PDB file of N, CA and C in Angstrom:
ATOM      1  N   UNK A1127       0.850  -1.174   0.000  1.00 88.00           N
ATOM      2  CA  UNK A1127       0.000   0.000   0.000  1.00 88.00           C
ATOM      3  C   UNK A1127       0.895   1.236   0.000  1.00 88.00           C
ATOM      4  N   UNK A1128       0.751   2.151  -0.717  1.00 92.00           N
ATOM      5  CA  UNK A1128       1.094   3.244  -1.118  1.00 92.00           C
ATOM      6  C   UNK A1128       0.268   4.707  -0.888  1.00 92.00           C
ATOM      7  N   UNK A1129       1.064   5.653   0.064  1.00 94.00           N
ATOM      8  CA  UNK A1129      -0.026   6.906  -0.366  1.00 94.00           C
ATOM      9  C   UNK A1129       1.006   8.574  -0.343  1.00 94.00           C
ATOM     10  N   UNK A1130       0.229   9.419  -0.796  1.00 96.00           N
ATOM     11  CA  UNK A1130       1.633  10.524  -1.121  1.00 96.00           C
ATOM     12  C   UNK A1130       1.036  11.320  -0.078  1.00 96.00           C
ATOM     13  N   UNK A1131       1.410  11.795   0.993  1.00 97.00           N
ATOM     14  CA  UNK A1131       1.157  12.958   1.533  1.00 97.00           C
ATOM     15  C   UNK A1131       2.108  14.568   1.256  1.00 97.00           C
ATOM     16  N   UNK A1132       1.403  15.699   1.070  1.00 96.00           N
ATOM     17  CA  UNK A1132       2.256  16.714   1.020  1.00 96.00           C
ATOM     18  C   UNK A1132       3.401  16.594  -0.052  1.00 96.00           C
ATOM     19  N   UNK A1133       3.210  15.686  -0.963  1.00 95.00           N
ATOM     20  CA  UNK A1133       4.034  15.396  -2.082  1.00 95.00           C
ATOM     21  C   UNK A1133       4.854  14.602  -1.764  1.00 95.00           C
ATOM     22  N   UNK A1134       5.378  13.967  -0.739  1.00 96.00           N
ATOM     23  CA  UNK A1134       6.007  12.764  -0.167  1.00 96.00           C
ATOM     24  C   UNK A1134       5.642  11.332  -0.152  1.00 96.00           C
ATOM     25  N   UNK A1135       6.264  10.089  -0.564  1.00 93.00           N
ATOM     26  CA  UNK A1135       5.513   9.203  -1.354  1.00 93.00           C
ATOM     27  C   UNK A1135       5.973   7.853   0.099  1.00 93.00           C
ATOM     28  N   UNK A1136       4.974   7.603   0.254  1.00 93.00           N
ATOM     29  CA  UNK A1136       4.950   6.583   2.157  1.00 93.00           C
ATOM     30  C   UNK A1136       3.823   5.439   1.383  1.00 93.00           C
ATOM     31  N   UNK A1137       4.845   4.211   1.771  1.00 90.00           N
ATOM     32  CA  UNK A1137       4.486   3.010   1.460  1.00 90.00           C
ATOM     33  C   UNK A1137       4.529   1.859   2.936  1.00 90.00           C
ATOM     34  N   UNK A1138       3.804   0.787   2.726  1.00 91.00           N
ATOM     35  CA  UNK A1138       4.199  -0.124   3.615  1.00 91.00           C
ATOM     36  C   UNK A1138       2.567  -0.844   3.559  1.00 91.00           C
ATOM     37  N   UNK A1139       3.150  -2.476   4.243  1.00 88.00           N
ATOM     38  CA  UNK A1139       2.975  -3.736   3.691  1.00 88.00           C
ATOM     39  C   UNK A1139       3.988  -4.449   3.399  1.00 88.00           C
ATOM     40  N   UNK A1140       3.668  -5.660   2.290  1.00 86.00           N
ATOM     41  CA  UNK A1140       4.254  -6.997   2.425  1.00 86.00           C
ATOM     42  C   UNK A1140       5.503  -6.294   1.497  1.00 86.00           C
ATOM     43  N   UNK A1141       6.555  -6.509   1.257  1.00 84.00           N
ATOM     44  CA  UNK A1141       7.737  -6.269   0.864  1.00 84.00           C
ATOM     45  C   UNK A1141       8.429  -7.226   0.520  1.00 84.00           C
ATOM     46  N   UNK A1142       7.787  -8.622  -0.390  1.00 83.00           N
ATOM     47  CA  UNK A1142       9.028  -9.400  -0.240  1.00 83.00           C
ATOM     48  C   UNK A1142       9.816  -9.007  -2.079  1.00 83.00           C
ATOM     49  N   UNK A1143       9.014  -8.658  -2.883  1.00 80.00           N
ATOM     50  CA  UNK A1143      10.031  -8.244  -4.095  1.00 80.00           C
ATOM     51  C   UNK A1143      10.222  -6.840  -4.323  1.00 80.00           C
ATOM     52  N   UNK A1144      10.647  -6.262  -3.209  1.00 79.00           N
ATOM     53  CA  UNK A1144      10.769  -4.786  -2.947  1.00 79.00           C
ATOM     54  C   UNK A1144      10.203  -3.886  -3.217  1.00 79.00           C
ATOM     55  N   UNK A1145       8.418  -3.917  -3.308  1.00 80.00           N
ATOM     56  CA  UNK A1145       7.754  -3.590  -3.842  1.00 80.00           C
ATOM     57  C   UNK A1145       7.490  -1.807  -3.007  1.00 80.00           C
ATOM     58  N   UNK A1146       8.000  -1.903  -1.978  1.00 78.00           N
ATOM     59  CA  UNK A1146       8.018  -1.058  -1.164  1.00 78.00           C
ATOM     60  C   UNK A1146       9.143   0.104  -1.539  1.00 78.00           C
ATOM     61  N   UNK A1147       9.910   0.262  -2.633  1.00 73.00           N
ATOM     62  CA  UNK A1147      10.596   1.246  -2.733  1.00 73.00           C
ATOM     63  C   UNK A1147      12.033   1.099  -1.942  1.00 73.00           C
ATOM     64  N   UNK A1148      12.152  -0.108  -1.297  1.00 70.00           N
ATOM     65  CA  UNK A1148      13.572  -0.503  -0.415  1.00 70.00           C
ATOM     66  C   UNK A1148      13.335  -1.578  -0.139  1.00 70.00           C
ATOM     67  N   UNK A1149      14.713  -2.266  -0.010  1.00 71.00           N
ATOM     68  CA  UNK A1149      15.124  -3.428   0.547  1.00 71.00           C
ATOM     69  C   UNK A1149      14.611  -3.552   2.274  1.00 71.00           C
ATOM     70  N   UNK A1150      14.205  -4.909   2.354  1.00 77.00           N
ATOM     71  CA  UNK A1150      13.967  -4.987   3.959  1.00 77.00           C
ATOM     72  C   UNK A1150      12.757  -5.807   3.786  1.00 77.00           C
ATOM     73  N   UNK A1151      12.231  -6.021   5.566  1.00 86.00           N
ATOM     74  CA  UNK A1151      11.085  -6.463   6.037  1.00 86.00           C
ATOM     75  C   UNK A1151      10.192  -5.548   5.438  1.00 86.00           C
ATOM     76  N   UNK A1152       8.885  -6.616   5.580  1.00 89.00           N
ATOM     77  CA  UNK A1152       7.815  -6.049   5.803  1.00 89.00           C
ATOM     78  C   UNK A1152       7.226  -5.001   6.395  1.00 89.00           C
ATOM     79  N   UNK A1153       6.481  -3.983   6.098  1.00 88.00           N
ATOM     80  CA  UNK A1153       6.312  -2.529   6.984  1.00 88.00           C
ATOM     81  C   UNK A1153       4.597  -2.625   7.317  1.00 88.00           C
ATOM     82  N   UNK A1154       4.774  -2.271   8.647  1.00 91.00           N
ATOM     83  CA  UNK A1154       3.430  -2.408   9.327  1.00 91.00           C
ATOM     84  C   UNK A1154       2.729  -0.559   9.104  1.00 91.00           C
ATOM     85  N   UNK A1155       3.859  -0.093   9.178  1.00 92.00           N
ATOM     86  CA  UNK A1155       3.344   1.443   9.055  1.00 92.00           C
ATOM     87  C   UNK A1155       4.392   2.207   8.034  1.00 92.00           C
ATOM     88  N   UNK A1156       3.469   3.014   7.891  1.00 92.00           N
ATOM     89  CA  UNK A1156       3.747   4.132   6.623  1.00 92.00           C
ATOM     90  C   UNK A1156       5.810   4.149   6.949  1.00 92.00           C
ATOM     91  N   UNK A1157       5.864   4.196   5.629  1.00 88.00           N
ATOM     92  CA  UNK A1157       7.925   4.861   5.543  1.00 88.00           C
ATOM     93  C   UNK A1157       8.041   5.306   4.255  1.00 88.00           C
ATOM     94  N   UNK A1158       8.783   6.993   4.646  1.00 91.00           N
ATOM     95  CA  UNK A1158       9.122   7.413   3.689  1.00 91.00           C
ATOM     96  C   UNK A1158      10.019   6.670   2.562  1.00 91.00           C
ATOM     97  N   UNK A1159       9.452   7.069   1.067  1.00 87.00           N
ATOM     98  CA  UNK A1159       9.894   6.159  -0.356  1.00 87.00           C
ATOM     99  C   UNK A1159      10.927   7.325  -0.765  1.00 87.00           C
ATOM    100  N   UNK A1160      12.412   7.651  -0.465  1.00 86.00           N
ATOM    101  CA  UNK A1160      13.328   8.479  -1.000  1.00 86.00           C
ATOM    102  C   UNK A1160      13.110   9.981   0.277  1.00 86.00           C
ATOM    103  N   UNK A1161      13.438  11.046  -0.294  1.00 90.00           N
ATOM    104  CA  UNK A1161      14.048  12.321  -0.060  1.00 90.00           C
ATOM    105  C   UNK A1161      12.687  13.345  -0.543  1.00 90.00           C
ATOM    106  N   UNK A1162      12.376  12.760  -1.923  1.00 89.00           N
ATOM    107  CA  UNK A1162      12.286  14.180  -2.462  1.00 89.00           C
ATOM    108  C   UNK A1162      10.483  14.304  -2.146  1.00 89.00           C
ATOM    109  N   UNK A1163      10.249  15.391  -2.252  1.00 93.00           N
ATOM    110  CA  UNK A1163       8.854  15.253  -1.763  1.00 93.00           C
ATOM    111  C   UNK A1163       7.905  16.250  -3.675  1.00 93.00           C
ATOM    112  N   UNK A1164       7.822  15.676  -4.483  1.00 92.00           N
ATOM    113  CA  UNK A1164       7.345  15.723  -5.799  1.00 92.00           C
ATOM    114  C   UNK A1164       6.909  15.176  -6.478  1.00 92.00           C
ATOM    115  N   UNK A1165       6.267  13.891  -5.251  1.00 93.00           N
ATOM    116  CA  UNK A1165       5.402  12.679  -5.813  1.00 93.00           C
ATOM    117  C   UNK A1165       4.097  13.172  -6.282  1.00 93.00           C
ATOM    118  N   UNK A1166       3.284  12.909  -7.719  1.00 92.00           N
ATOM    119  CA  UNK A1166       2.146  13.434  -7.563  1.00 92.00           C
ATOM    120  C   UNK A1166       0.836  12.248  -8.013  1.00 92.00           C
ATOM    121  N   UNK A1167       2.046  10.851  -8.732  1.00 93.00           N
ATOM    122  CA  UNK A1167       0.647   9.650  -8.230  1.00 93.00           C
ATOM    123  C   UNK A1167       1.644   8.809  -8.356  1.00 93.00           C
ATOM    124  N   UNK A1168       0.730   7.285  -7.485  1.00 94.00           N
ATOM    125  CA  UNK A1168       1.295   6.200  -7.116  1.00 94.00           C
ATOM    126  C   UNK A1168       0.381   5.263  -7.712  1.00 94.00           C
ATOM    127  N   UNK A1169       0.860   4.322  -8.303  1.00 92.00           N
ATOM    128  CA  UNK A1169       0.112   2.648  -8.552  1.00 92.00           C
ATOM    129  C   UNK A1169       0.441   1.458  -7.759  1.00 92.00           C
ATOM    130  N   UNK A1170      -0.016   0.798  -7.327  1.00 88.00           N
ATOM    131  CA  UNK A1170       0.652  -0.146  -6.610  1.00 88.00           C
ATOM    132  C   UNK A1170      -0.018  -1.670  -7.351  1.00 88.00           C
ATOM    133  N   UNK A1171       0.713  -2.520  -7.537  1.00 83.00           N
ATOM    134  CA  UNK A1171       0.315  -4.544  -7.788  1.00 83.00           C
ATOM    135  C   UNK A1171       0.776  -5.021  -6.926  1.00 83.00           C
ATOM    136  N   UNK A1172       0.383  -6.433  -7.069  1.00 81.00           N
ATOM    137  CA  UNK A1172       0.852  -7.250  -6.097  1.00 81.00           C
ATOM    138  C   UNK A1172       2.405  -7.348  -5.608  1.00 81.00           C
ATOM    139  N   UNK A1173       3.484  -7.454  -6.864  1.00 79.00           N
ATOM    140  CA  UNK A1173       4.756  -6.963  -6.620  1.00 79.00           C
ATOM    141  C   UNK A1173       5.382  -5.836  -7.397  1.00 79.00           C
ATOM    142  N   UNK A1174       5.211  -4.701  -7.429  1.00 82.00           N
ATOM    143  CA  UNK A1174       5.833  -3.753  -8.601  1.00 82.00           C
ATOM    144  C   UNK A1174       4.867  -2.591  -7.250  1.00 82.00           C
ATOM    145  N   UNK A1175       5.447  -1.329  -7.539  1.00 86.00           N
ATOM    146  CA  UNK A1175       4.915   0.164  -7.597  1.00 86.00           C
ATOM    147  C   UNK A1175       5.599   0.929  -8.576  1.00 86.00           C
ATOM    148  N   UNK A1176       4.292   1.761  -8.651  1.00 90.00           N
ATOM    149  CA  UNK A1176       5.061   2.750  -9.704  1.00 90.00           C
ATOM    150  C   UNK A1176       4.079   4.355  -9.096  1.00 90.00           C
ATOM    151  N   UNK A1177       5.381   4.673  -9.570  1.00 91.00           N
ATOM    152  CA  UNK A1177       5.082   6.749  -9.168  1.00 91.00           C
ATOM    153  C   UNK A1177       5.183   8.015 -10.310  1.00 91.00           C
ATOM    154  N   UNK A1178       4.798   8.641 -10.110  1.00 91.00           N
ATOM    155  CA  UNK A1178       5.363   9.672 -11.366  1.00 91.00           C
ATOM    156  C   UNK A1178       5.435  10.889  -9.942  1.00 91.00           C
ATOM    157  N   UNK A1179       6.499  11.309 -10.574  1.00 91.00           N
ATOM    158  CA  UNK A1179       7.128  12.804 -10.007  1.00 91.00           C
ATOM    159  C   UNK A1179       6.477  13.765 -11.168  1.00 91.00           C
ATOM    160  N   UNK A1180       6.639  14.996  -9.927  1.00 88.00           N
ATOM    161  CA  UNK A1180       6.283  16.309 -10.935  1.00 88.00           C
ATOM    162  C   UNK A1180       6.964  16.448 -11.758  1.00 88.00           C
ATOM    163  N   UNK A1181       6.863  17.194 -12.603  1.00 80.00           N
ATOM    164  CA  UNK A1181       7.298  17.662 -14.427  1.00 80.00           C
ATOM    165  C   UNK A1181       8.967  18.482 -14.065  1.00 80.00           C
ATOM    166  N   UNK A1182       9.414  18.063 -14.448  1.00 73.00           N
ATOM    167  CA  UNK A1182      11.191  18.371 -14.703  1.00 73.00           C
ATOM    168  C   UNK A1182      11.661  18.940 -16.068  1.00 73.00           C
ATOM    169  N   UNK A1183      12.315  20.487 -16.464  1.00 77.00           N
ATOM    170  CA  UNK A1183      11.872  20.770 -18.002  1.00 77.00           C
ATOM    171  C   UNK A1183      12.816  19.794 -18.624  1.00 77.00           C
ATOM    172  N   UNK A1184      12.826  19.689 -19.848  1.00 77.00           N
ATOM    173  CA  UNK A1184      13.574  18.852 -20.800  1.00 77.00           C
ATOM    174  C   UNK A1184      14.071  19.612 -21.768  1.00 77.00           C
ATOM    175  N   UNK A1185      13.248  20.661 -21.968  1.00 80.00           N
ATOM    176  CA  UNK A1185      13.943  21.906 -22.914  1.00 80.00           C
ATOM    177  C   UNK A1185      13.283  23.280 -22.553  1.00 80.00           C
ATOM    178  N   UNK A1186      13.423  24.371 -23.134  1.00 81.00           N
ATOM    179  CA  UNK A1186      13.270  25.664 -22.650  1.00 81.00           C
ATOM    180  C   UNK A1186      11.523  25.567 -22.465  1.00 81.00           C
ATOM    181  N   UNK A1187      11.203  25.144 -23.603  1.00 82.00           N
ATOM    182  CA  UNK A1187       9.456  25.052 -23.491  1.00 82.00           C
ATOM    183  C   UNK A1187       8.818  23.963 -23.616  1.00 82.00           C
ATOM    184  N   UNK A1188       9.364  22.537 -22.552  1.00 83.00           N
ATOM    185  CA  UNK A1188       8.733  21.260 -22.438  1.00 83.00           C
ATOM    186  C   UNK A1188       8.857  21.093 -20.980  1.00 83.00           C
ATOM    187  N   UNK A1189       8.025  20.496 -20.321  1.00 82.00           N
ATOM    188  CA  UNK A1189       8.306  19.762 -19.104  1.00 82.00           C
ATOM    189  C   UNK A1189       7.569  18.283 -19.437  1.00 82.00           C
ATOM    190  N   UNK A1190       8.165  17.621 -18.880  1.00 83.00           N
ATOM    191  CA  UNK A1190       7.875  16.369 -18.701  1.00 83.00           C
ATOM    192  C   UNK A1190       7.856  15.737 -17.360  1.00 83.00           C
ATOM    193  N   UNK A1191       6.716  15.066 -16.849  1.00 84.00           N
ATOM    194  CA  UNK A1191       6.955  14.315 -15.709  1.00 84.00           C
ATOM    195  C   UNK A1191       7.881  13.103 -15.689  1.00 84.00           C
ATOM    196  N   UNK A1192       8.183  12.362 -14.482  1.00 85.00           N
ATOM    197  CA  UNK A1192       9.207  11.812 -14.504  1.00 85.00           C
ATOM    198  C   UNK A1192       8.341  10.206 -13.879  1.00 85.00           C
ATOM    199  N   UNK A1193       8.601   9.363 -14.296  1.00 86.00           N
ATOM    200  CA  UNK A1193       7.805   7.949 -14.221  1.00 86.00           C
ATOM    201  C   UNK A1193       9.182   7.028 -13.449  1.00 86.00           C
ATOM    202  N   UNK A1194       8.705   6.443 -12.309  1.00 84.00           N
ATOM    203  CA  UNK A1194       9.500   5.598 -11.462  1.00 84.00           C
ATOM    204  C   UNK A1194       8.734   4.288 -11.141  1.00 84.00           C
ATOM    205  N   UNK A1195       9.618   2.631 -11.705  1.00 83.00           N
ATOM    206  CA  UNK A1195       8.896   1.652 -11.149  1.00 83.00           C
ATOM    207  C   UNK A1195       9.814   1.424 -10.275  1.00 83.00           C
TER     208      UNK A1195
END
């Protein structure tokens, strides 16, 4: 289970194919997924998550969001 608060991306549950964003046990309660707080959605499956970060430019007049499994 996955949820973003305040743009910060907090996961926890079963963890056995690191579905949790880190290596380790199982998480009974929420733990921060990285540093950066520019999460703006999360997917979660049975083993995989995936996130997209806010838009990062790519050229003077493109931004693109940024997609993390």
């Amino acid at each position: 289970t996955c949820a973003i608060n305040a743009g910060q991306l907090l996961c926890w549950g079963r963890n056995s194919a690191g579905q949790l964003g880190n290596t380790g046990a199982n998480r009974l309660r929420p733990l921060r997924v990285g540093t950066t707080a520019d999460w703006t959605m999360v997917v979660t499956g049975t083993n995989h998550t995936c996130g997209t970060r806010q838009g990062v430019p790519v050229s003077p007049n493109q931004v693109a969001d940024e997609v993390h499994c």
